[in-house]
Short mmCIF file of C-alpha atoms (C1' of nucleotides) in Angstrom, two decimals:
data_model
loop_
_atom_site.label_atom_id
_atom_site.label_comp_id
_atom_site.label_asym_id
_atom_site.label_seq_id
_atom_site.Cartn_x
_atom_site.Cartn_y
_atom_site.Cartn_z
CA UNK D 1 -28.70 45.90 36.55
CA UNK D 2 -26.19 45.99 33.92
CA UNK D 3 -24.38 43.62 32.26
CA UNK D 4 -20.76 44.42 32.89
CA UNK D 5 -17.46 42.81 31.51
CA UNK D 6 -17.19 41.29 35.11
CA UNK D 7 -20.51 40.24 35.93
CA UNK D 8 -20.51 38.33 32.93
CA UNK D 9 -16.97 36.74 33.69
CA UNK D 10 -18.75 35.56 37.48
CA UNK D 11 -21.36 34.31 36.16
CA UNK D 12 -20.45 32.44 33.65
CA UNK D 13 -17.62 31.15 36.19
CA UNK D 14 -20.27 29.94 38.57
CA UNK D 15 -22.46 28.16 35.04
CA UNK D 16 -19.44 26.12 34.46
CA UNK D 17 -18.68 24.43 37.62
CA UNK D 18 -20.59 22.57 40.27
CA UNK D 19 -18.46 22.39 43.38
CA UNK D 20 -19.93 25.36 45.13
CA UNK D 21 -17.11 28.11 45.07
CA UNK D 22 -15.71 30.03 48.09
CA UNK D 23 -15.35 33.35 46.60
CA UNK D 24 -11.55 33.17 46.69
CA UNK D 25 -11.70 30.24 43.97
CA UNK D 26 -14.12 32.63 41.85
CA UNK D 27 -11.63 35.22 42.01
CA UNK D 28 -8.78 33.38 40.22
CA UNK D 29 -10.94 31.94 37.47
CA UNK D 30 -12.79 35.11 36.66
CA UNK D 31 -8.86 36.58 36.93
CA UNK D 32 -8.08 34.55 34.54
CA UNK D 33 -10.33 35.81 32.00
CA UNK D 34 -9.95 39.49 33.03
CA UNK D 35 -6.68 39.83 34.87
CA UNK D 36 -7.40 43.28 35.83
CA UNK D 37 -10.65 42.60 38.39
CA UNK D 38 -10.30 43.19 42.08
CA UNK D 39 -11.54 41.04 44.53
CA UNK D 40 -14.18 43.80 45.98
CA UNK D 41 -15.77 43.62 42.63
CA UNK D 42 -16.77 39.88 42.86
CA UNK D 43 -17.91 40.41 46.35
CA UNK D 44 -19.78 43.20 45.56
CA UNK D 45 -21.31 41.23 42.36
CA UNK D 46 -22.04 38.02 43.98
CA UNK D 47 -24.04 39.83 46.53
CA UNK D 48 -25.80 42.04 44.19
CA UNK D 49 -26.30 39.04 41.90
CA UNK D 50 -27.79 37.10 45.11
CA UNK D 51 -30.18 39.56 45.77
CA UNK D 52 -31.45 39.66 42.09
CA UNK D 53 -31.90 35.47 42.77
CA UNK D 54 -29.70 35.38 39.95
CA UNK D 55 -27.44 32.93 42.01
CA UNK D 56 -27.90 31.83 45.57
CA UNK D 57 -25.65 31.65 48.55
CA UNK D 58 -25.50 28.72 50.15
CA UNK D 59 -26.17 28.27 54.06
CA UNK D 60 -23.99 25.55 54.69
CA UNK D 61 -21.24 25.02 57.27
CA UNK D 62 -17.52 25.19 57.29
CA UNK D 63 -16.99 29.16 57.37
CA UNK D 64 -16.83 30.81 54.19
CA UNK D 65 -19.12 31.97 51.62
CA UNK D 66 -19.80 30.14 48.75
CA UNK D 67 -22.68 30.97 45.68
CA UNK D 68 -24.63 28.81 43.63
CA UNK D 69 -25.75 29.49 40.01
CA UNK D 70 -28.22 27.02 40.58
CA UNK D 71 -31.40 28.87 42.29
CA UNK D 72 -33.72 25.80 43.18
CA UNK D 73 -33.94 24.05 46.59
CA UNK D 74 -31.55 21.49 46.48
CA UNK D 75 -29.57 19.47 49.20
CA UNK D 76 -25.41 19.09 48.45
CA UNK D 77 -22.55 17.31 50.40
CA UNK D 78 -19.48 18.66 52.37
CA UNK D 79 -16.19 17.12 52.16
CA UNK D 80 -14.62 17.59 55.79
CA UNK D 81 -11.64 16.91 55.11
CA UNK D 82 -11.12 19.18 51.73
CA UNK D 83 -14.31 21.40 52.17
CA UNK D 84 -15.25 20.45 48.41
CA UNK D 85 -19.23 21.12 47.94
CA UNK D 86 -21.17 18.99 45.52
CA UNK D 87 -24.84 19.26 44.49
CA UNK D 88 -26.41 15.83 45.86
CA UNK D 89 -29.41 15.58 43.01
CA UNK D 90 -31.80 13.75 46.15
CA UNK D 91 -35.81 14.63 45.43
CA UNK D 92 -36.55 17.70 47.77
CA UNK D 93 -38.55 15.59 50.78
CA UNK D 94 -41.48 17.79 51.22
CA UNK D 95 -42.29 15.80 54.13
CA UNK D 96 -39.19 17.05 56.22
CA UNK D 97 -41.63 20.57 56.13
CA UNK D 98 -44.31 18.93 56.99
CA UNK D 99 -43.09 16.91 60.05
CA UNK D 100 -41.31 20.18 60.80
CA UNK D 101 -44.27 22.74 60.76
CA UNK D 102 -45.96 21.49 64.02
CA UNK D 103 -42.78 21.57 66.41
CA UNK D 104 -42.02 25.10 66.07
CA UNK D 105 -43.46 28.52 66.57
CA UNK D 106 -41.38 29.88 63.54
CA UNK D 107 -42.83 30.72 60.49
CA UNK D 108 -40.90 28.09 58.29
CA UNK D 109 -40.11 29.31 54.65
CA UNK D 110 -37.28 26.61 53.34
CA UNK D 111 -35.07 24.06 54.37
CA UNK D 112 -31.47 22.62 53.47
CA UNK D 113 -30.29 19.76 54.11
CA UNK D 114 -26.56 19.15 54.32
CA UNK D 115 -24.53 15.45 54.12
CA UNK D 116 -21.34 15.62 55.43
CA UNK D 117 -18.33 12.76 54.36
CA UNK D 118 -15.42 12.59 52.96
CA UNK D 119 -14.92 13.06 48.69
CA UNK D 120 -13.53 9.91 47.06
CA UNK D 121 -10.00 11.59 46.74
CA UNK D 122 -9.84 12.43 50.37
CA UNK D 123 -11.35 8.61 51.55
CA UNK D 124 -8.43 7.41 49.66
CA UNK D 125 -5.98 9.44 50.86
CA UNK D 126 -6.75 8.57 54.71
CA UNK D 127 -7.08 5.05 54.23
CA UNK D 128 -3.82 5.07 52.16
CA UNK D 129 -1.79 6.92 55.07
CA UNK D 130 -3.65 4.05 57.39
CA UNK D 131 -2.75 1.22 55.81
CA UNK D 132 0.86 1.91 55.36
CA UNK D 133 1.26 3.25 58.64
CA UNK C 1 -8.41 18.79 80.77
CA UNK C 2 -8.44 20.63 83.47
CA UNK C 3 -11.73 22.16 85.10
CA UNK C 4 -11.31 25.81 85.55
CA UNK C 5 -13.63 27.99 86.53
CA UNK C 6 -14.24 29.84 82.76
CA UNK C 7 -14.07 26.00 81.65
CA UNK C 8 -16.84 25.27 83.98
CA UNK C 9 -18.90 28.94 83.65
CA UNK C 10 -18.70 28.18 79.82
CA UNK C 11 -20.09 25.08 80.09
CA UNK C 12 -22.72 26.24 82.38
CA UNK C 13 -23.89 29.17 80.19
CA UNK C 14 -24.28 26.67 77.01
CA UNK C 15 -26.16 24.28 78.97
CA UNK C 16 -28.56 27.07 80.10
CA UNK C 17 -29.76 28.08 76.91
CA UNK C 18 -30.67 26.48 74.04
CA UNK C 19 -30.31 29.26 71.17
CA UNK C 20 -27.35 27.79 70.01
CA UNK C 21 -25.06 31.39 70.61
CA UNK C 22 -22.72 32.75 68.96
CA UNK C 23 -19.49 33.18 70.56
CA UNK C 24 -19.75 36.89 71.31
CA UNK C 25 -23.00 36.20 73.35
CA UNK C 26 -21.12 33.22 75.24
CA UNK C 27 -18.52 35.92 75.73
CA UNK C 28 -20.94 38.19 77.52
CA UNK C 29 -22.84 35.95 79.37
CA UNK C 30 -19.44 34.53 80.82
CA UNK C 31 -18.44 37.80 81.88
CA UNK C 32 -21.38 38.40 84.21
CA UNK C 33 -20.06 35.60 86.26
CA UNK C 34 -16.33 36.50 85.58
CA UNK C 35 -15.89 39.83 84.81
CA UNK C 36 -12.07 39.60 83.68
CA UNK C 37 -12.67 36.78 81.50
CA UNK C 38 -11.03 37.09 77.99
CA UNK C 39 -12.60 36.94 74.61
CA UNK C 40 -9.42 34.49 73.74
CA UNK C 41 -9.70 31.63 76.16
CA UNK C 42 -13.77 31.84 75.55
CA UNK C 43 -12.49 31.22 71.92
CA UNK C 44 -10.07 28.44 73.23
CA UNK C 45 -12.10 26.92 75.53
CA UNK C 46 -14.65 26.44 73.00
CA UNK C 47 -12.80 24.93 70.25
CA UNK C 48 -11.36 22.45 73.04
CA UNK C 49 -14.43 21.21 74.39
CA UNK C 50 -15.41 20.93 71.13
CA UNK C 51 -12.56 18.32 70.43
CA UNK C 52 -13.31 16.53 73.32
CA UNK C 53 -16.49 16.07 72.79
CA UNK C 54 -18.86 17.99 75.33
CA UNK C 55 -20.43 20.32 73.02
CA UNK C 56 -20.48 20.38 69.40
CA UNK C 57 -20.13 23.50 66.95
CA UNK C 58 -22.78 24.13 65.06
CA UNK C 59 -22.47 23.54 61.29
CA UNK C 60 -25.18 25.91 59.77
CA UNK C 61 -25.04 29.02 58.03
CA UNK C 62 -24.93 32.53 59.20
CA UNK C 63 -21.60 33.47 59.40
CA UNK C 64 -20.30 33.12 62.68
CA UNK C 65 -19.55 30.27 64.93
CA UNK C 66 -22.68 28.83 66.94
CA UNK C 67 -22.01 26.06 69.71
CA UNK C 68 -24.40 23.76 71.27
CA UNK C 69 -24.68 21.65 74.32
CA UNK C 70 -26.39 18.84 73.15
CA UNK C 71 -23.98 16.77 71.39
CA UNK C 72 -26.28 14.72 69.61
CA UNK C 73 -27.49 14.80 66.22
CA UNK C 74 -30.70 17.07 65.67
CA UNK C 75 -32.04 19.77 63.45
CA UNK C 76 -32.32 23.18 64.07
CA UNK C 77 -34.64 26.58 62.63
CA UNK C 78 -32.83 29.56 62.04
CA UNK C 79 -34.30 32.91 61.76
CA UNK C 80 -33.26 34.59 58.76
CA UNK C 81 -33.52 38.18 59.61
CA UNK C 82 -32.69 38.11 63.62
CA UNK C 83 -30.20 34.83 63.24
CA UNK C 84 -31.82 33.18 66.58
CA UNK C 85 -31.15 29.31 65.93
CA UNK C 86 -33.84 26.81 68.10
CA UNK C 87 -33.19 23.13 68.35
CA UNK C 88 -35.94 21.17 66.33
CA UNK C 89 -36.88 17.92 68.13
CA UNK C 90 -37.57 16.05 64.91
CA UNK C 91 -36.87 12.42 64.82
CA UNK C 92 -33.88 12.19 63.13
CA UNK C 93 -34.57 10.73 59.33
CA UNK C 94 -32.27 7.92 58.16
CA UNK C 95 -34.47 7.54 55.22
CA UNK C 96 -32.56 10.49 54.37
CA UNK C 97 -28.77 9.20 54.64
CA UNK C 98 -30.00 5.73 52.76
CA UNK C 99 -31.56 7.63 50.01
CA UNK C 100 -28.58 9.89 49.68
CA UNK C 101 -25.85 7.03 49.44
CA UNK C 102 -26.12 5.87 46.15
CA UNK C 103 -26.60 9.47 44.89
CA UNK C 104 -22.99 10.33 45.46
CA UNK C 105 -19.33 8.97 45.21
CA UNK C 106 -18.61 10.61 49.15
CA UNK C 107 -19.16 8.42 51.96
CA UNK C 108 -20.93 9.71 54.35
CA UNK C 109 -20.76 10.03 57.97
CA UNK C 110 -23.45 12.61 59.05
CA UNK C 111 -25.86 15.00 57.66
CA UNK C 112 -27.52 18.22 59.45
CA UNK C 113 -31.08 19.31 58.57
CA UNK C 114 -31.70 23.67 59.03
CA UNK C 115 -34.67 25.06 58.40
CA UNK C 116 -34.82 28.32 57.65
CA UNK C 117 -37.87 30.64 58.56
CA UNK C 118 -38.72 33.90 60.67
CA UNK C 119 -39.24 33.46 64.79
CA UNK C 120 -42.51 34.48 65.98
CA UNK C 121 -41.14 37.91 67.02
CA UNK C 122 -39.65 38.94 63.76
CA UNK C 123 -42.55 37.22 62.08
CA UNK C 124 -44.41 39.74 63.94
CA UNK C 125 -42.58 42.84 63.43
CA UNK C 126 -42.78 42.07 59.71
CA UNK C 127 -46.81 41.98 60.01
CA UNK C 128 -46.87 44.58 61.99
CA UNK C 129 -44.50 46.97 59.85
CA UNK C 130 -46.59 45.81 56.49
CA UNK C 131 -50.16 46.81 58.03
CA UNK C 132 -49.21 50.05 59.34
CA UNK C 133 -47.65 51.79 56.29
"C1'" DT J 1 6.02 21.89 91.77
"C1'" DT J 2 4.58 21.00 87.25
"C1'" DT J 3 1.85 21.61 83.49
"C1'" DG J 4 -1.72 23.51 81.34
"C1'" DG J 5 -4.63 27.68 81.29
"C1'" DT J 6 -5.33 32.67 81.27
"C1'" DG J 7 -5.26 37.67 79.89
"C1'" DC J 8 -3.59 40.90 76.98
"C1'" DA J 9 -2.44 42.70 72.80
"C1'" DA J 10 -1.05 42.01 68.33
"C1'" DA J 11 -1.66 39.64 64.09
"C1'" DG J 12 -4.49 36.97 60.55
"C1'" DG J 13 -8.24 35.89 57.45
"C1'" DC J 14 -12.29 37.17 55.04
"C1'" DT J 15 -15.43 40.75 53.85
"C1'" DT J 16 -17.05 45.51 53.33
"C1'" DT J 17 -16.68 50.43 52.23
"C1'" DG J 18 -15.17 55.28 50.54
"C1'" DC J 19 -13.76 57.45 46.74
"C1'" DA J 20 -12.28 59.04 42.21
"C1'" DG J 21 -12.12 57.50 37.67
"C1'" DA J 22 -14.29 54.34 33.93
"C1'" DA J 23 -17.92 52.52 31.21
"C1'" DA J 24 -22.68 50.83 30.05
"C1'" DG J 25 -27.01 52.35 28.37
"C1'" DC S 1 -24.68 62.45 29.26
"C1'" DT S 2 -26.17 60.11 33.31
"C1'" DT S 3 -25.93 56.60 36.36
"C1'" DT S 4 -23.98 52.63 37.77
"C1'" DC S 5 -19.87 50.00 38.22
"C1'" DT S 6 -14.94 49.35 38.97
"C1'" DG S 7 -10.26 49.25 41.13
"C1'" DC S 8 -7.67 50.51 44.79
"C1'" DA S 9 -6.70 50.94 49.38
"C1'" DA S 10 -8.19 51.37 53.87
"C1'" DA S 11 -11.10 49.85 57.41
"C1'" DG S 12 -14.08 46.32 59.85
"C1'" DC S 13 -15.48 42.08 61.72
"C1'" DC S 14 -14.42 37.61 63.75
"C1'" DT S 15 -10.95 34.50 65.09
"C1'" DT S 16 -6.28 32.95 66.24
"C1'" DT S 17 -1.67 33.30 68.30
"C1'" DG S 18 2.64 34.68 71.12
"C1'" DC S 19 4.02 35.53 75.46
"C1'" DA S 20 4.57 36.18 80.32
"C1'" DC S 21 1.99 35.33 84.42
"C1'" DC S 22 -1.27 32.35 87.11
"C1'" DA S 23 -3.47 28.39 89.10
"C1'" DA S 24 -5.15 23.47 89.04
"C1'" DA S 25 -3.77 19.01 90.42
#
DNA sequence: TTTGGTGCAAAGGCTTTGCAGAAAG
DNA sequence: CTTTCTGCAAAGCCTTTGCACCAAA
């Protein structure tokens, strides 16, 4: 694969944060470095990029896409209100597999685990509109 | 709410299956009871009963929408190469949400467990496909 | 009768694809 | 040079919405 202006641009986009882009957000920062890239460009790159496990798309809820320059097994949090992703650094319980294995007939090859909430800004916000109300 | 009779056939069809379906496959199965059912109030009806409660969408990845009968909170398996999601009667692991809240600034309110795997069919195919070339 | 629900078709997002020109190796 | 990648625009899903008609209660 080669190393291209804007496959640079994504993934060093993705290196630098840790909410768990939609593609949309990747867009405008990797715009913002080179103003000429089109959107089919980053889709086509974070898919190629996914398939090289160079990043990883992340099964979670809530509709769109998002990516993942971090490749390991690793459990992260949805805001419901906002949609915000964070990684949630929680030791990988092997024993969820384990307990898992015996109750179904599929061949089981990974798991994720996803907490849903509300981020501290959104919390605030609702009990803020509460209060006063 | 009222209780129509695509209400009611919707409700029926998720409560016969436990795949967790997509909307399109609600959509067909509906149809075989009422043929001139729309694709729109399928779409409506299941976003309503979803706000009040009787079934819950399905917050796992994949793409498109999945709904679910069983209101309650339980994990699922999804196959990654033919989609099919299975409940997972695991006891539900609260271990998990205690170990998780003092990892994070969000509070939480839920968390979903997926496991991700191949079903015994496609598990299958895959053998098969591998030994015979 | 009254209100909410339905079907249809059109519109909306997000994502993918075809193609000619550009650029990495 | 060759091969892959890019930008653009068009097309493709899946989902939502506007509207006039229909049917529960």
């Amino acid at each position: 694969m080669r190393i291209t202006r804007q496959r640079q641009a994504i993934l060093d986009v993705l290196h630098e944060t840790r909410n768990h882009p939609t593609v949309d957000w990747i867009f405008e920062q990797v715009r913002g470095r080179l103003p000429q890239v089109s959107l089919a460009t980053v889709y086509r790159n974070l898919h190629q990029l996914t398939a090289a496990g160079m990043i990883q798309e992340l099964s979670v809820g809530g509709g769109v896409c998002r990516f993942d320059a971090d490749t390991s097994v690793h459990y992260h949090v949805r805001c419901l209100k906002c949609g915000r992703i964070d990684d949630l650094d929680l030791p990988t319980e092997e024993a969820l597999m384990e307990a898992a294995h015996p109750r179904t007939p599929f061949r089981l090859l990974s798991h994720h685990v996803e907490f849903l909430g509300l981020c501290p800004k959104c919390d605030e916000a609702g009990h803020a509109r509460t209060e006063r109300k």
